[in-house]
Backbone as JSON, one array per atom type, in Angstrom:
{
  "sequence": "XXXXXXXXXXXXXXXXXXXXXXXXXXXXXXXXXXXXXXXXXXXXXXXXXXXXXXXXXXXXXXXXXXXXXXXXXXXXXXXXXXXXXXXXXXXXXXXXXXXXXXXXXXXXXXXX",
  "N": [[152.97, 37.4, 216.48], [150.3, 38.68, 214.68], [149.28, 39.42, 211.62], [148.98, 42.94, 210.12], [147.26, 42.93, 208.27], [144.44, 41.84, 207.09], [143.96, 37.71, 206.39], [143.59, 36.34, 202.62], [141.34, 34.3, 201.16], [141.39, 32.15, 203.43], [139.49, 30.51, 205.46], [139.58, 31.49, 208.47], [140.67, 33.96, 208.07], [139.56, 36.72, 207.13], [140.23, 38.16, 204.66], [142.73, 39.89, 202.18], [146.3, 39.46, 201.95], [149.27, 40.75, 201.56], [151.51, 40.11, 199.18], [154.24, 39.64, 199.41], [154.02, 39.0, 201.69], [152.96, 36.77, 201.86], [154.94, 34.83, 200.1], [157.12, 34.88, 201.45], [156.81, 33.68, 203.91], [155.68, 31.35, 202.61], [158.6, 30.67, 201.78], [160.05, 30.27, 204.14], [158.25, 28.06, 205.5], [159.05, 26.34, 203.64], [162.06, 25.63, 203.37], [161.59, 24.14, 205.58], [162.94, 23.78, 208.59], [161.64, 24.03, 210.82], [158.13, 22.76, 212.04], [154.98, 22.83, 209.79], [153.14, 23.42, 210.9], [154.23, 25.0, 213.32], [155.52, 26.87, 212.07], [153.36, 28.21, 210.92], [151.97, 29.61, 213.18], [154.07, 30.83, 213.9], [153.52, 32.94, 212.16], [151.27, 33.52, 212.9], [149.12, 32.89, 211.39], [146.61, 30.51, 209.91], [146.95, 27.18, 210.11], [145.6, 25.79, 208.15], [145.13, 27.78, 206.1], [148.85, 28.28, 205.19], [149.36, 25.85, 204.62], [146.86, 26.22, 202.41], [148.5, 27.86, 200.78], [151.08, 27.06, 200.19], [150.4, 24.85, 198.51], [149.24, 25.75, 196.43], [151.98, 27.97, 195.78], [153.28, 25.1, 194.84], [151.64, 25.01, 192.48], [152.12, 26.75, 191.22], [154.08, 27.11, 190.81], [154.55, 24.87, 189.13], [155.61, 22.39, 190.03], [153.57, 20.88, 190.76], [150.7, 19.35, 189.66], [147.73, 21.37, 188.33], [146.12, 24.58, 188.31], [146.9, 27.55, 188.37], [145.2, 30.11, 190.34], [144.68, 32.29, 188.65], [144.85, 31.66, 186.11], [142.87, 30.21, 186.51], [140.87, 32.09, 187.01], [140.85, 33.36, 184.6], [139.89, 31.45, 183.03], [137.42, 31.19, 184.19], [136.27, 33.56, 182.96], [136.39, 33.63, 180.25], [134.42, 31.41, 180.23], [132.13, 32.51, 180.67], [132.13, 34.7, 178.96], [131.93, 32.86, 176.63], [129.33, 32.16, 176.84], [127.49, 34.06, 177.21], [128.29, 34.58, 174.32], [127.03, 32.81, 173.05], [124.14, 32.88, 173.64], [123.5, 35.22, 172.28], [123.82, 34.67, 170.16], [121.89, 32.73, 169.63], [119.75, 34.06, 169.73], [119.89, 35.9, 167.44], [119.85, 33.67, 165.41], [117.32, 32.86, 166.01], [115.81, 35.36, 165.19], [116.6, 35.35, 162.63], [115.44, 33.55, 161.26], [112.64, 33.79, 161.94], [112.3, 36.37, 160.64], [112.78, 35.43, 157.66], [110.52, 33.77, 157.59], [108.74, 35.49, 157.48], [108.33, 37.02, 155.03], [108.17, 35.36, 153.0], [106.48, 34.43, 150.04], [102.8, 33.53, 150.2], [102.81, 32.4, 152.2], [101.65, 33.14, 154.81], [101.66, 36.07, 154.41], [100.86, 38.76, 153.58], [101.51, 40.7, 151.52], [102.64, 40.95, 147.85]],
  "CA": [[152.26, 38.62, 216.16], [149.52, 38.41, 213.69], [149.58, 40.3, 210.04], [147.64, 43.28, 209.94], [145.99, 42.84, 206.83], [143.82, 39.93, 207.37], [144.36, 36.86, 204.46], [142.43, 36.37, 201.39], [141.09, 32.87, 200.8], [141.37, 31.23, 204.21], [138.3, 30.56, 206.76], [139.6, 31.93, 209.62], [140.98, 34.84, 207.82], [138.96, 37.23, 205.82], [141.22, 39.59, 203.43], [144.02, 40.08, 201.15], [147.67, 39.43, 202.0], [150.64, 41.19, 200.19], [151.93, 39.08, 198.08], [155.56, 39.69, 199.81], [154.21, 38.24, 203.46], [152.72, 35.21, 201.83], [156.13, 34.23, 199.8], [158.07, 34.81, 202.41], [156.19, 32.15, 204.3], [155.96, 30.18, 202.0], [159.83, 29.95, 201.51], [160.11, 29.69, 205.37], [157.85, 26.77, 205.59], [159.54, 25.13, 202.65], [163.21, 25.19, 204.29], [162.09, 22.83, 206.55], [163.43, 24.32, 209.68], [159.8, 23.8, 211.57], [157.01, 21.84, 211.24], [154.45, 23.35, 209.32], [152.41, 24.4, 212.32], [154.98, 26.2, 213.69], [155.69, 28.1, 211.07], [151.65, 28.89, 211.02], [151.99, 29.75, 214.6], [155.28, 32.08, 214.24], [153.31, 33.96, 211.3], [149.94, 34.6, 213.18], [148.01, 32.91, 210.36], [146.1, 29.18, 210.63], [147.81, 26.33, 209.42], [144.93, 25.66, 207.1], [146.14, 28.93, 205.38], [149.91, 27.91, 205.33], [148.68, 24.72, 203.84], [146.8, 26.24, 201.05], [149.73, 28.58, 200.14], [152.27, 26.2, 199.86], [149.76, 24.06, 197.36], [149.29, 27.04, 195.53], [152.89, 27.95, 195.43], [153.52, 24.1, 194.26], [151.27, 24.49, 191.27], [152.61, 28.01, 190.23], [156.01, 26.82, 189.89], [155.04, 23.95, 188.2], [155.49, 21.18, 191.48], [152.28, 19.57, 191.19], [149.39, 19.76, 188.45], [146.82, 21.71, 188.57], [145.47, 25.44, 187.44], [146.38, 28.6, 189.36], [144.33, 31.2, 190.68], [144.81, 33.37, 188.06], [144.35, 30.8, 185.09], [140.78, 29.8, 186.98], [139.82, 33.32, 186.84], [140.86, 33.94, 183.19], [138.49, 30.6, 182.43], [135.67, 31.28, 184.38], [135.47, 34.4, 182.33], [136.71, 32.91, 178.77], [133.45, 30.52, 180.07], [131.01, 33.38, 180.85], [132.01, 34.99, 177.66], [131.06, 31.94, 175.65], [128.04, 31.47, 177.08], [126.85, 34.95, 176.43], [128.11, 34.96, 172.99], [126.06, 31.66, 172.84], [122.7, 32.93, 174.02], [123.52, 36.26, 171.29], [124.05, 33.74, 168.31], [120.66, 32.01, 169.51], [118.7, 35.32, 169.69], [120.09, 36.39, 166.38], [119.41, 32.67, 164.67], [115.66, 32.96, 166.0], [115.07, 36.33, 164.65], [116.68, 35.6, 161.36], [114.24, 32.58, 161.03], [111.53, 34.82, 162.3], [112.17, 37.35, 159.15], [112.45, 34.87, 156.6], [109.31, 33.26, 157.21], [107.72, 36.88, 156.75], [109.21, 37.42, 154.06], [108.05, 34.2, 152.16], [105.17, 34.1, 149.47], [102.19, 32.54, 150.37], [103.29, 31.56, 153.89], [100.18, 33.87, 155.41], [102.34, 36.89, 154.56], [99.94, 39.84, 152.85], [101.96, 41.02, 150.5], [101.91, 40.46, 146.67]],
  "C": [[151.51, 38.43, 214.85], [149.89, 39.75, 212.7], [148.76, 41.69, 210.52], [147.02, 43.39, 208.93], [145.6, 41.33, 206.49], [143.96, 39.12, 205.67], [143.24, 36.57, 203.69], [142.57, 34.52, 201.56], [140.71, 31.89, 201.45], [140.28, 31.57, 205.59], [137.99, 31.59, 207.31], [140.51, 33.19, 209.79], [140.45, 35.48, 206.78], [139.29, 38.21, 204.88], [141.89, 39.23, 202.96], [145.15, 40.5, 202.17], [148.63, 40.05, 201.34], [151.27, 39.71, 200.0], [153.33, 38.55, 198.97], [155.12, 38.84, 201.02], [153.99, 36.8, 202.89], [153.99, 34.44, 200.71], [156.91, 34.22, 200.8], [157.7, 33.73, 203.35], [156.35, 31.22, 203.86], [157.39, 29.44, 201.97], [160.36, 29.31, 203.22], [159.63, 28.08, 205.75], [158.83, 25.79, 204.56], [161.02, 24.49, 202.64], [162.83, 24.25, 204.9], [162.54, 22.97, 207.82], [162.8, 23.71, 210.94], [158.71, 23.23, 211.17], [156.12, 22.98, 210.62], [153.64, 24.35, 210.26], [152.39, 25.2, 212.75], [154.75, 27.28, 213.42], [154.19, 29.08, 210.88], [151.74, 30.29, 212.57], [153.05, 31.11, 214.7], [154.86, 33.31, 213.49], [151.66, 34.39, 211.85], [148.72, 33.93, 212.12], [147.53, 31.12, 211.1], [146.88, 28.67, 209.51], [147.42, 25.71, 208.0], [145.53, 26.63, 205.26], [147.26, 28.39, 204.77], [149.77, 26.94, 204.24], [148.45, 24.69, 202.27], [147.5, 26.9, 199.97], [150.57, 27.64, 199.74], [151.5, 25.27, 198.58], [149.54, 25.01, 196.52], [150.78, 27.17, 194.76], [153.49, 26.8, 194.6], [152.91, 24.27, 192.27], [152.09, 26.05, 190.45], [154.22, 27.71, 189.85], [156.2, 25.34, 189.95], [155.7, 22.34, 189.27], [154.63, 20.47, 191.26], [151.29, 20.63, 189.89], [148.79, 20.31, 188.91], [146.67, 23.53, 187.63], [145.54, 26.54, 188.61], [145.3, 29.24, 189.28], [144.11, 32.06, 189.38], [144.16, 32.62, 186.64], [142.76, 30.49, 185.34], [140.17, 30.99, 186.63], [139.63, 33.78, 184.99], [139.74, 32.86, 182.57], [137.6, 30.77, 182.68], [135.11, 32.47, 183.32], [135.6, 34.36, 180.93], [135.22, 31.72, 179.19], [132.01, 31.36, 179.98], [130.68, 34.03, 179.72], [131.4, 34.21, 176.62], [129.63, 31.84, 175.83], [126.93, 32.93, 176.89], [126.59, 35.1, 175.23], [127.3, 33.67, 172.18], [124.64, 32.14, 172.7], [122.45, 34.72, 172.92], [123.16, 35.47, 170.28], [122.32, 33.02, 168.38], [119.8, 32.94, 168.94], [118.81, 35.46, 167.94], [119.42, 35.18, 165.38], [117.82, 32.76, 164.56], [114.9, 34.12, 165.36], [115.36, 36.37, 163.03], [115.65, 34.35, 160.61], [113.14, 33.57, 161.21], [110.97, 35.28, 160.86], [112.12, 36.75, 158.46], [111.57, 34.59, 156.31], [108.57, 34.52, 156.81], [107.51, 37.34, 155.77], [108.9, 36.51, 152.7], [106.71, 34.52, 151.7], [104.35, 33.08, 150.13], [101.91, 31.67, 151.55], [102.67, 32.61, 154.88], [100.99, 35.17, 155.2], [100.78, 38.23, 153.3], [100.46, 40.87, 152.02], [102.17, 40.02, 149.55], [102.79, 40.47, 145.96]]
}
């Protein structure tokens, strides 16, 4: 019997999972009981899915290297942030050059 709340992340499923169905899977598959397949097969989801949960689950508790979900999202936007407060600091540098030169004797400025 398939989920009804289609899964987040995978192909051949387009939504969000509770959290609770996809641990519980996960620990199923990771007993060992059934091949992985199976276990795809007994939960309604694709094995692809199954797959990328369990590699997921690996890196969140620290199994295998890598950078959850959650860490990726906090960088992409610790990267978006920089790169705004980059293209602020430029703006600001160019206009404070700007004013100086105006500002300078002699440097075509018309004041005396």
């Amino acid at each position: 019997m398939a989920p009804e709340a289609p899964l987040e992340g995978c192909a051949p499923c387009p939504g969000p999972i509770p959290r609770e169905f996809r641990d519980d899977v996960v620990a199923v598959a990771r007993r060992g009981d059934a091949p992985i397949k199976q276990v795809a097969a007994d939960f309604g989801i694709a094995e692809s899915c199954l797959r990328n949960w369990l590699r997921d689950a690996d890196v969140a508790d620290g199994n295998r290297p890598g950078v959850t979900r959650t860490e990726s999202a906090e960088l992409r936007e610790a990267h978006r942030r920089i790169r705004l407060l980059e293209q602020e600091n430029e703006v600001l540098r160019r206009a404070a050059a700007y004013l100086s030169q105006a500002h300078l004797p002699g440097k075509g400025s018309t004041r005396s």
